[in-house]
mmCIF file of C-alpha atoms in Angstrom:
data_model
loop_
_atom_site.group_PDB
_atom_site.id
_atom_site.type_symbol
_atom_site.label_atom_id
_atom_site.label_comp_id
_atom_site.label_asym_id
_atom_site.label_seq_id
_atom_site.Cartn_x
_atom_site.Cartn_y
_atom_site.Cartn_z
ATOM 1 C CA MET T 243 79.577 157.268 146.369
ATOM 2 C CA ASN T 244 79.543 158.927 149.890
ATOM 3 C CA SER T 245 76.238 158.418 152.117
ATOM 4 C CA ALA T 246 75.374 162.260 151.866
ATOM 5 C CA ARG T 247 75.289 162.064 148.212
ATOM 6 C CA SER T 248 73.208 158.946 148.229
ATOM 7 C CA TRP T 249 70.836 160.366 150.688
ATOM 8 C CA LYS T 250 70.292 163.311 148.436
ATOM 9 C CA ILE T 251 69.625 160.814 145.566
ATOM 10 C CA VAL T 252 67.059 159.064 147.514
ATOM 11 C CA ARG T 253 65.336 162.340 148.856
ATOM 12 C CA GLU T 254 65.314 163.525 145.138
ATOM 13 C CA ARG T 255 64.391 160.103 143.533
ATOM 14 C CA ASP T 256 66.935 160.912 140.940
ATOM 15 C CA PRO T 257 66.136 158.209 138.211
ATOM 16 C CA ARG T 258 69.685 158.537 136.792
ATOM 17 C CA PHE T 259 70.957 156.423 140.004
ATOM 18 C CA ASP T 260 68.012 153.831 139.684
ATOM 19 C CA GLY T 261 70.301 150.407 139.913
ATOM 20 C CA ALA T 262 73.407 152.419 141.295
ATOM 21 C CA PHE T 263 72.505 151.373 144.816
ATOM 22 C CA VAL T 264 69.598 150.417 147.456
ATOM 23 C CA TYR T 265 68.932 152.037 150.688
ATOM 24 C CA ALA T 266 67.468 150.168 153.458
ATOM 25 C CA VAL T 267 65.342 151.049 156.286
ATOM 26 C CA ARG T 268 66.076 149.694 159.889
ATOM 27 C CA SER T 269 62.619 150.317 161.213
ATOM 28 C CA THR T 270 60.816 148.375 158.548
ATOM 29 C CA GLY T 271 63.479 145.992 157.643
ATOM 30 C CA ILE T 272 62.834 146.700 153.770
ATOM 31 C CA TYR T 273 65.242 147.898 151.299
ATOM 32 C CA CYS T 274 64.329 149.829 148.027
ATOM 33 C CA ARG T 275 65.391 151.522 144.916
ATOM 34 C CA PRO T 276 66.581 155.264 145.089
ATOM 35 C CA THR T 277 63.411 156.030 143.037
ATOM 36 C CA CYS T 278 61.008 154.030 145.180
ATOM 37 C CA PRO T 279 57.543 156.026 145.286
ATOM 38 C CA SER T 280 57.073 155.166 148.964
ATOM 39 C CA ARG T 281 57.243 157.755 151.763
ATOM 40 C CA ARG T 282 60.870 158.683 152.612
ATOM 41 C CA PRO T 283 61.979 157.481 156.038
ATOM 42 C CA ARG T 284 64.049 159.633 158.374
ATOM 43 C CA ARG T 285 67.848 159.830 157.845
ATOM 44 C CA HIS T 286 68.869 158.276 160.872
ATOM 45 C CA GLN T 287 67.051 154.791 159.894
ATOM 46 C CA VAL T 288 68.554 154.434 156.347
ATOM 47 C CA GLU T 289 71.543 152.552 155.088
ATOM 48 C CA PHE T 290 72.806 152.034 151.797
ATOM 49 C CA TYR T 291 74.228 149.093 149.870
ATOM 50 C CA PRO T 292 75.792 148.916 146.672
ATOM 51 C CA LEU T 293 74.073 145.655 145.870
ATOM 52 C CA PRO T 294 70.379 144.255 146.712
ATOM 53 C CA GLU T 295 72.467 141.076 147.729
ATOM 54 C CA LEU T 296 74.216 142.816 150.477
ATOM 55 C CA ALA T 297 70.986 144.352 151.816
ATOM 56 C CA GLU T 298 69.678 140.859 151.934
ATOM 57 C CA ARG T 299 72.767 139.682 153.610
ATOM 58 C CA ALA T 300 72.373 142.108 156.310
ATOM 59 C CA GLY T 301 68.735 140.816 157.017
ATOM 60 C CA PHE T 302 66.760 143.402 154.953
ATOM 61 C CA ARG T 303 63.680 142.114 152.561
ATOM 62 C CA ALA T 304 63.055 143.428 149.114
ATOM 63 C CA CYS T 305 60.508 146.132 148.639
ATOM 64 C CA LEU T 306 57.153 144.638 147.052
ATOM 65 C CA ARG T 307 56.417 147.942 145.334
ATOM 66 C CA CYS T 308 59.641 149.207 143.714
ATOM 67 C CA ARG T 309 61.248 145.541 143.352
ATOM 68 C CA PRO T 310 64.620 146.781 143.676
ATOM 69 C CA THR T 311 65.994 143.117 142.627
ATOM 70 C CA GLU T 312 64.757 143.564 139.084
ATOM 71 C CA ALA T 313 66.659 147.074 138.588
ATOM 72 C CA LYS T 314 69.298 146.694 135.910
ATOM 73 C CA ALA T 315 72.458 148.002 137.445
ATOM 74 C CA ALA T 316 73.603 151.598 136.120
ATOM 75 C CA ASP T 317 77.223 150.307 136.012
ATOM 76 C CA ARG T 318 78.074 147.084 134.107
ATOM 77 C CA ARG T 319 80.637 146.487 136.478
ATOM 78 C CA ILE T 320 78.010 146.392 139.328
ATOM 79 C CA GLU T 321 75.778 144.182 137.189
ATOM 80 C CA LEU T 322 78.703 141.930 136.664
ATOM 81 C CA VAL T 323 79.424 141.572 140.332
ATOM 82 C CA ARG T 324 75.624 141.033 141.049
ATOM 83 C CA ASP T 325 75.728 137.939 138.545
ATOM 84 C CA LEU T 326 78.752 136.545 140.508
ATOM 85 C CA CYS T 327 76.973 136.975 143.618
ATOM 86 C CA ARG T 328 73.944 135.213 142.253
ATOM 87 C CA ARG T 329 76.119 132.407 140.945
ATOM 88 C CA LEU T 330 77.797 132.124 144.234
ATOM 89 C CA ASP T 331 74.417 132.018 146.238
ATOM 90 C CA GLY T 332 72.854 129.703 143.680
ATOM 91 C CA ASP T 333 74.274 126.140 144.543
ATOM 92 C CA PRO T 334 75.267 125.936 148.277
ATOM 93 C CA GLU T 335 77.622 122.910 147.494
ATOM 94 C CA SER T 336 79.176 124.686 144.584
ATOM 95 C CA ARG T 337 82.915 126.231 145.261
ATOM 96 C CA PRO T 338 83.811 127.897 142.144
ATOM 97 C CA SER T 339 87.570 128.934 142.012
ATOM 98 C CA LEU T 340 88.581 132.468 141.024
ATOM 99 C CA ALA T 341 89.694 131.300 137.766
ATOM 100 C CA GLU T 342 86.135 129.838 137.168
ATOM 101 C CA LEU T 343 84.419 132.916 138.030
ATOM 102 C CA GLY T 344 86.805 134.704 135.960
ATOM 103 C CA ARG T 345 86.104 133.087 132.871
ATOM 104 C CA ALA T 346 82.407 133.186 133.537
ATOM 105 C CA ALA T 347 82.845 137.077 133.793
ATOM 106 C CA GLY T 348 85.431 137.568 130.800
ATOM 107 C CA LEU T 349 87.981 138.653 133.274
ATOM 108 C CA SER T 350 91.442 137.651 134.776
ATOM 109 C CA PRO T 351 91.251 136.154 138.432
ATOM 110 C CA PHE T 352 93.174 139.224 139.576
ATOM 111 C CA HIS T 353 90.958 141.619 138.051
ATOM 112 C CA LEU T 354 87.873 140.025 139.030
ATOM 113 C CA GLN T 355 88.878 139.569 142.793
ATOM 114 C CA ARG T 356 89.789 143.399 142.694
ATOM 115 C CA LEU T 357 86.702 144.430 141.099
ATOM 116 C CA PHE T 358 84.528 142.281 143.584
ATOM 117 C CA LYS T 359 86.284 143.675 146.544
ATOM 118 C CA GLN T 360 85.898 147.330 145.196
ATOM 119 C CA VAL T 361 82.171 146.886 145.077
ATOM 120 C CA VAL T 362 81.431 144.391 147.784
ATOM 121 C CA SER T 363 84.421 145.022 150.088
ATOM 122 C CA ILE T 364 85.332 141.551 150.714
ATOM 123 C CA THR T 365 86.668 138.891 148.176
ATOM 124 C CA PRO T 366 84.432 136.253 146.511
ATOM 125 C CA ARG T 367 85.600 133.678 148.838
ATOM 126 C CA GLN T 368 84.512 135.576 151.992
ATOM 127 C CA TYR T 369 81.343 136.405 150.495
ATOM 128 C CA ALA T 370 80.884 132.698 149.767
ATOM 129 C CA GLU T 371 81.660 131.751 153.176
ATOM 130 C CA THR T 372 79.593 134.376 154.818
ATOM 131 C CA ARG T 373 76.591 133.171 152.766
ATOM 132 C CA ARG T 374 77.094 129.411 153.971
ATOM 133 C CA ILE T 375 77.176 130.580 157.625
ATOM 134 C CA GLU T 376 73.998 132.504 157.350
ATOM 135 C CA ARG T 377 72.341 129.683 155.413
ATOM 136 C CA PHE T 378 73.386 127.283 158.384
ATOM 137 C CA LYS T 379 72.182 129.677 161.090
ATOM 138 C CA ALA T 380 68.992 130.138 159.272
ATOM 139 C CA HIS T 381 68.248 126.361 159.081
ATOM 140 C CA LEU T 382 69.121 125.792 162.729
ATOM 141 C CA LYS T 383 66.666 128.633 163.724
ATOM 142 C CA ARG T 384 63.983 126.809 161.480
ATOM 143 C CA GLY T 385 64.608 123.926 163.690
ATOM 144 C CA SER T 386 67.100 121.782 161.704
ATOM 145 C CA ASN T 387 69.445 119.755 163.752
ATOM 146 C CA VAL T 388 73.089 120.530 163.183
ATOM 147 C CA THR T 389 73.843 118.213 160.482
ATOM 148 C CA ASP T 390 70.890 118.619 158.598
ATOM 149 C CA ALA T 391 71.744 122.454 158.605
ATOM 150 C CA LEU T 392 75.456 121.858 157.930
ATOM 151 C CA TYR T 393 74.259 119.888 154.847
ATOM 152 C CA GLU T 394 71.831 122.347 153.508
ATOM 153 C CA ALA T 395 74.148 125.337 153.861
ATOM 154 C CA GLY T 396 76.621 123.412 151.530
ATOM 155 C CA TYR T 397 79.175 122.358 153.912
ATOM 156 C CA GLY T 398 80.893 119.289 152.481
ATOM 157 C CA SER T 399 82.368 118.491 155.783
ATOM 158 C CA SER T 400 81.821 119.351 159.526
ATOM 159 C CA SER T 401 85.639 120.296 159.876
ATOM 160 C CA ARG T 402 85.120 123.520 157.755
ATOM 161 C CA LEU T 403 82.380 124.773 159.862
ATOM 162 C CA TYR T 404 83.513 123.565 163.368
ATOM 163 C CA GLU T 405 87.240 124.430 163.321
ATOM 164 C CA GLY T 406 86.136 128.207 163.951
ATOM 165 C CA ALA T 407 82.278 127.804 164.692
ATOM 166 C CA SER T 408 82.526 129.981 167.612
ATOM 167 C CA ALA T 409 84.013 132.937 165.597
ATOM 168 C CA LYS T 410 81.421 132.479 162.701
ATOM 169 C CA LEU T 411 78.366 132.241 164.565
ATOM 170 C CA GLY T 412 79.050 134.279 167.774
ATOM 171 C CA MET T 413 78.019 131.055 169.571
ATOM 172 C CA THR T 414 78.606 127.513 169.380
ATOM 173 C CA PRO T 415 76.063 125.318 167.131
ATOM 174 C CA ALA T 416 74.793 123.694 170.414
ATOM 175 C CA THR T 417 73.384 126.975 171.474
ATOM 176 C CA TYR T 418 71.057 126.682 168.371
ATOM 177 C CA ARG T 419 69.641 123.358 168.863
ATOM 178 C CA ALA T 420 68.036 121.291 171.478
ATOM 179 C CA GLY T 421 68.136 117.644 171.378
ATOM 180 C CA GLY T 422 69.157 114.587 173.468
ATOM 181 C CA LYS T 423 67.182 115.488 176.276
ATOM 182 C CA GLY T 424 67.529 112.867 179.028
ATOM 183 C CA ALA T 425 70.207 110.858 177.402
ATOM 184 C CA ARG T 426 73.156 109.953 179.132
ATOM 185 C CA ILE T 427 76.099 109.628 176.647
ATOM 186 C CA ALA T 428 79.522 108.239 177.218
ATOM 187 C CA TYR T 429 82.499 108.921 174.949
ATOM 188 C CA THR T 430 85.937 108.308 174.207
ATOM 189 C CA ILE T 431 88.692 109.825 171.940
ATOM 190 C CA VAL T 432 91.539 107.729 170.677
ATOM 191 C CA GLU T 433 94.448 107.987 168.171
ATOM 192 C CA SER T 434 93.441 106.278 164.918
ATOM 193 C CA PRO T 435 95.107 105.682 161.564
ATOM 194 C CA LEU T 436 92.810 108.690 160.138
ATOM 195 C CA GLY T 437 93.655 111.135 163.032
ATOM 196 C CA ARG T 438 91.558 111.375 166.287
ATOM 197 C CA LEU T 439 88.657 109.191 166.468
ATOM 198 C CA LEU T 440 85.405 109.935 168.779
ATOM 199 C CA VAL T 441 83.268 106.844 169.716
ATOM 200 C CA ALA T 442 80.074 107.736 171.747
ATOM 201 C CA ALA T 443 77.430 105.466 173.122
ATOM 202 C CA THR T 444 74.247 105.419 175.126
ATOM 203 C CA GLU T 445 73.094 102.544 177.421
ATOM 204 C CA ARG T 446 71.319 101.129 174.330
ATOM 205 C CA GLY T 447 74.067 101.367 171.654
ATOM 206 C CA LEU T 448 76.365 103.294 169.748
ATOM 207 C CA CYS T 449 75.128 106.864 168.768
ATOM 208 C CA GLY T 450 78.456 108.637 167.430
ATOM 209 C CA VAL T 451 81.462 107.807 165.267
ATOM 210 C CA SER T 452 83.666 110.806 164.163
ATOM 211 C CA LEU T 453 86.871 111.635 162.802
ATOM 212 C CA GLY T 454 89.011 114.920 163.108
ATOM 213 C CA ASP T 455 92.395 116.288 163.513
ATOM 214 C CA ARG T 456 91.835 117.584 167.469
ATOM 215 C CA ALA T 457 89.747 116.361 170.283
ATOM 216 C CA ARG T 458 88.005 119.703 170.763
ATOM 217 C CA PRO T 459 86.142 119.970 167.561
ATOM 218 C CA LEU T 460 84.807 116.653 168.091
ATOM 219 C CA GLU T 461 83.520 117.038 171.552
ATOM 220 C CA GLU T 462 81.884 120.295 170.095
ATOM 221 C CA PHE T 463 80.236 118.135 167.409
ATOM 222 C CA LEU T 464 79.211 115.431 169.709
ATOM 223 C CA ARG T 465 77.648 118.199 172.016
ATOM 224 C CA GLY T 466 76.094 120.059 169.168
ATOM 225 C CA GLU T 467 74.335 116.977 168.107
ATOM 226 C CA TYR T 468 72.962 116.145 171.954
ATOM 227 C CA PRO T 469 73.077 119.508 173.419
ATOM 228 C CA GLU T 470 70.493 118.649 176.216
ATOM 229 C CA ALA T 471 72.027 115.096 176.822
ATOM 230 C CA ALA T 472 74.296 114.521 179.902
ATOM 231 C CA ILE T 473 77.657 113.889 178.257
ATOM 232 C CA ARG T 474 80.851 112.659 179.951
ATOM 233 C CA ARG T 475 83.991 111.167 178.814
ATOM 234 C CA ASP T 476 84.122 107.404 179.837
ATOM 235 C CA ASP T 477 86.930 105.425 178.151
ATOM 236 C CA ALA T 478 86.147 102.102 179.912
ATOM 237 C CA ALA T 479 82.285 102.481 179.097
ATOM 238 C CA VAL T 480 82.948 102.927 175.529
ATOM 239 C CA ALA T 481 85.957 100.460 174.964
ATOM 240 C CA PRO T 482 83.955 97.566 173.615
ATOM 241 C CA PHE T 483 82.831 99.662 170.500
ATOM 242 C CA VAL T 484 86.079 101.168 169.922
ATOM 243 C CA ALA T 485 87.950 97.985 168.635
ATOM 244 C CA PRO T 486 85.303 96.881 165.954
ATOM 245 C CA VAL T 487 85.346 100.498 164.525
ATOM 246 C CA MET T 488 89.387 100.775 164.562
ATOM 247 C CA ALA T 489 89.429 97.573 162.990
ATOM 248 C CA ALA T 490 87.063 99.022 160.052
ATOM 249 C CA LEU T 491 89.370 101.922 159.835
ATOM 250 C CA GLU T 492 92.312 99.780 159.254
ATOM 251 C CA GLY T 493 90.502 97.870 156.566
ATOM 252 C CA LYS T 494 90.513 94.614 158.900
ATOM 253 C CA ALA T 495 86.771 94.211 159.786
ATOM 254 C CA PRO T 496 85.279 91.000 159.049
ATOM 255 C CA ALA T 497 82.573 91.135 156.508
ATOM 256 C CA GLY T 498 83.114 95.067 156.395
ATOM 257 C CA HIS T 499 79.902 96.079 155.057
ATOM 258 C CA ALA T 500 78.173 94.169 157.867
ATOM 259 C CA LEU T 501 79.904 96.080 160.632
ATOM 260 C CA ASP T 502 76.679 97.915 161.810
ATOM 261 C CA ARG T 503 75.112 94.416 162.386
ATOM 262 C CA LEU T 504 77.513 93.392 164.963
ATOM 263 C CA LEU T 505 77.207 96.628 166.934
ATOM 264 C CA PRO T 506 73.885 97.685 168.632
ATOM 265 C CA LEU T 507 72.808 101.285 167.407
ATOM 266 C CA ASP T 508 71.142 104.266 169.144
ATOM 267 C CA ILE T 509 70.869 106.749 166.457
ATOM 268 C CA ARG T 510 67.789 108.767 165.277
ATOM 269 C CA ALA T 511 66.682 108.417 161.873
ATOM 270 C CA THR T 512 63.566 108.866 159.668
ATOM 271 C CA ALA T 513 62.046 105.888 157.838
ATOM 272 C CA PHE T 514 63.668 107.011 154.586
ATOM 273 C CA GLN T 515 66.889 107.487 156.250
ATOM 274 C CA TRP T 516 66.763 103.946 157.263
ATOM 275 C CA ARG T 517 65.855 102.861 153.917
ATOM 276 C CA VAL T 518 69.023 104.596 152.453
ATOM 277 C CA TYR T 519 71.172 103.045 155.318
ATOM 278 C CA GLU T 520 70.119 99.529 154.557
ATOM 279 C CA ALA T 521 70.990 100.523 150.847
ATOM 280 C CA LEU T 522 74.535 101.245 151.950
ATOM 281 C CA ARG T 523 74.895 98.026 154.094
ATOM 282 C CA ARG T 524 74.524 96.161 150.905
ATOM 283 C CA ILE T 525 77.441 97.839 149.044
ATOM 284 C CA PRO T 526 80.380 95.531 149.653
ATOM 285 C CA ALA T 527 83.347 96.824 151.138
ATOM 286 C CA GLY T 528 85.859 98.269 148.742
ATOM 287 C CA SER T 529 83.058 99.078 146.211
ATOM 288 C CA THR T 530 81.191 102.378 145.610
ATOM 289 C CA ARG T 531 77.873 103.465 144.166
ATOM 290 C CA SER T 532 76.615 106.753 142.977
ATOM 291 C CA TYR T 533 74.037 108.870 144.747
ATOM 292 C CA SER T 534 71.732 108.171 141.722
ATOM 293 C CA ALA T 535 72.258 104.362 141.820
ATOM 294 C CA VAL T 536 71.386 104.195 145.378
ATOM 295 C CA ALA T 537 68.036 106.292 144.710
ATOM 296 C CA ARG T 538 67.229 104.185 141.922
ATOM 297 C CA SER T 539 67.600 101.127 143.887
ATOM 298 C CA LEU T 540 64.913 102.438 146.368
ATOM 299 C CA GLY T 541 62.705 103.196 143.306
ATOM 300 C CA MET T 542 63.359 106.880 143.481
ATOM 301 C CA PRO T 543 65.268 107.765 140.216
ATOM 302 C CA LYS T 544 65.061 111.551 140.891
ATOM 303 C CA GLY T 545 66.277 111.157 144.623
ATOM 304 C CA ALA T 546 70.097 111.639 144.437
ATOM 305 C CA ARG T 547 69.926 114.593 146.568
ATOM 306 C CA ALA T 548 67.758 113.026 149.236
ATOM 307 C CA VAL T 549 70.242 110.144 149.295
ATOM 308 C CA ALA T 550 72.969 112.489 149.787
ATOM 309 C CA ARG T 551 71.223 114.421 152.558
ATOM 310 C CA ALA T 552 70.581 111.093 154.167
ATOM 311 C CA CYS T 553 74.336 110.281 153.931
ATOM 312 C CA ALA T 554 75.292 113.477 155.584
ATOM 313 C CA THR T 555 72.861 112.827 158.639
ATOM 314 C CA ASN T 556 74.761 109.737 159.318
ATOM 315 C CA ASN T 557 76.206 110.084 162.640
ATOM 316 C CA VAL T 558 78.039 106.763 162.848
ATOM 317 C CA ALA T 559 80.895 107.087 160.361
ATOM 318 C CA VAL T 560 82.289 103.752 158.715
ATOM 319 C CA VAL T 561 79.570 102.094 160.840
ATOM 320 C CA ILE T 562 77.119 103.024 158.101
ATOM 321 C CA PRO T 563 79.329 103.035 155.344
ATOM 322 C CA CYS T 564 78.199 106.392 153.719
ATOM 323 C CA HIS T 565 81.891 106.775 152.260
ATOM 324 C CA ARG T 566 80.832 104.131 149.861
ATOM 325 C CA VAL T 567 78.635 106.723 147.780
ATOM 326 C CA VAL T 568 80.158 108.981 145.351
ATOM 327 C CA ARG T 569 79.122 111.159 142.430
ATOM 328 C CA GLU T 570 77.909 110.071 139.098
ATOM 329 C CA ASN T 571 81.142 110.928 137.603
ATOM 330 C CA GLY T 572 82.971 109.283 140.027
ATOM 331 C CA ASP T 573 84.203 112.003 142.179
ATOM 332 C CA LEU T 574 83.930 111.550 145.830
ATOM 333 C CA GLY T 575 81.310 114.252 146.654
ATOM 334 C CA GLY T 576 80.923 115.375 150.175
ATOM 335 C CA TYR T 577 82.163 113.828 153.373
ATOM 336 C CA ARG T 578 81.720 115.157 156.907
ATOM 337 C CA TRP T 579 85.088 114.229 158.083
ATOM 338 C CA GLY T 580 86.940 115.265 154.972
ATOM 339 C CA LEU T 581 87.511 113.958 151.353
ATOM 340 C CA GLU T 582 91.106 112.691 152.186
ATOM 341 C CA ARG T 583 89.579 110.381 154.810
ATOM 342 C CA LYS T 584 86.886 109.008 152.728
ATOM 343 C CA GLN T 585 89.463 108.419 150.018
ATOM 344 C CA ALA T 586 91.636 106.596 152.688
ATOM 345 C CA ILE T 587 89.044 104.500 153.961
ATOM 346 C CA LEU T 588 87.934 103.271 150.691
ATOM 347 C CA ASP T 589 91.734 102.465 149.684
ATOM 348 C CA ARG T 590 91.946 100.499 152.867
ATOM 349 C CA GLU T 591 88.877 98.504 152.038
ATOM 350 C CA ARG T 592 89.909 97.787 148.798
ATOM 351 C CA ARG T 593 93.374 96.563 149.788
ATOM 352 C CA SER T 594 91.701 94.335 152.307
ATOM 353 C CA ALA T 595 89.223 92.983 149.772
ATOM 354 C CA LYS T 596 91.800 92.220 147.323
ATOM 355 C CA SER T 597 94.077 90.492 149.779
ATOM 356 C CA SER T 598 91.041 88.379 151.413
#
């Protein structure tokens, strides 16, 4: 439906098209049904969207008078796409495949993707990714740090975000966040069995351990965590920290789970996060515990999600062994540095435990 026809329907408040689309008003930031009884805006202030979800994605709020989100779509196909959008929006951590979405909609993956793209103009995968980056930005603007925002937005690892952060955000995550003011941080990047390894430290202790395929995203992640700190590369200054971390990655660290007790740490954590980290340190190398089991050990039987979030805010990979926490069904769950690395670290620890 072209914009001229849509505007005619809005001016006439034609009830036949209630639910067929919504119109949004730039001057008020609100979107409405075509039949909304409110005063009509000037045409140049109006934009049209096939779904309420797309109007919200563009930053508009639902009208409290006509309640456009409650309107039943005039076309069954549009209602079906709306249901899919709700499904994709419902759980940030869920990444249903086209086949799964197709089964839910009663369509083949091919027909589902074609219908979704006809209505929304992008594929389900593109829609889900756009929504994740919008959630990420919203959390950062509300004051969350980069790691918290990354987790809350539904990213299972930092690599998905940081490989193309500038293109997705229009600016780097560091621009959104303030932190580390006055800190002096030295870092180094070396080759490891699991790709590039960044190790960073302040005068007080280790403050960052991260893994990746390329140096630049790792450096960007560090600066995103501490955007106001004085950060410099200094291989010699950080060298004492590298060997123990490298040994852990190779499955050769003595006592495995006690590695963090051998290294001074300088990380920011709440009292609850430290409780979680203490629980993780009690998990033997090569073993795993579920998020729920860790929560129960802390006296929080319903705290699995809070435990997962604490794991996601762990800035020192391997040293605090959040890789030893998995889902209840045994699935690996999330990991900031990628699930393949999580599995590889566990495998190395298990081999080392068997040989000792």
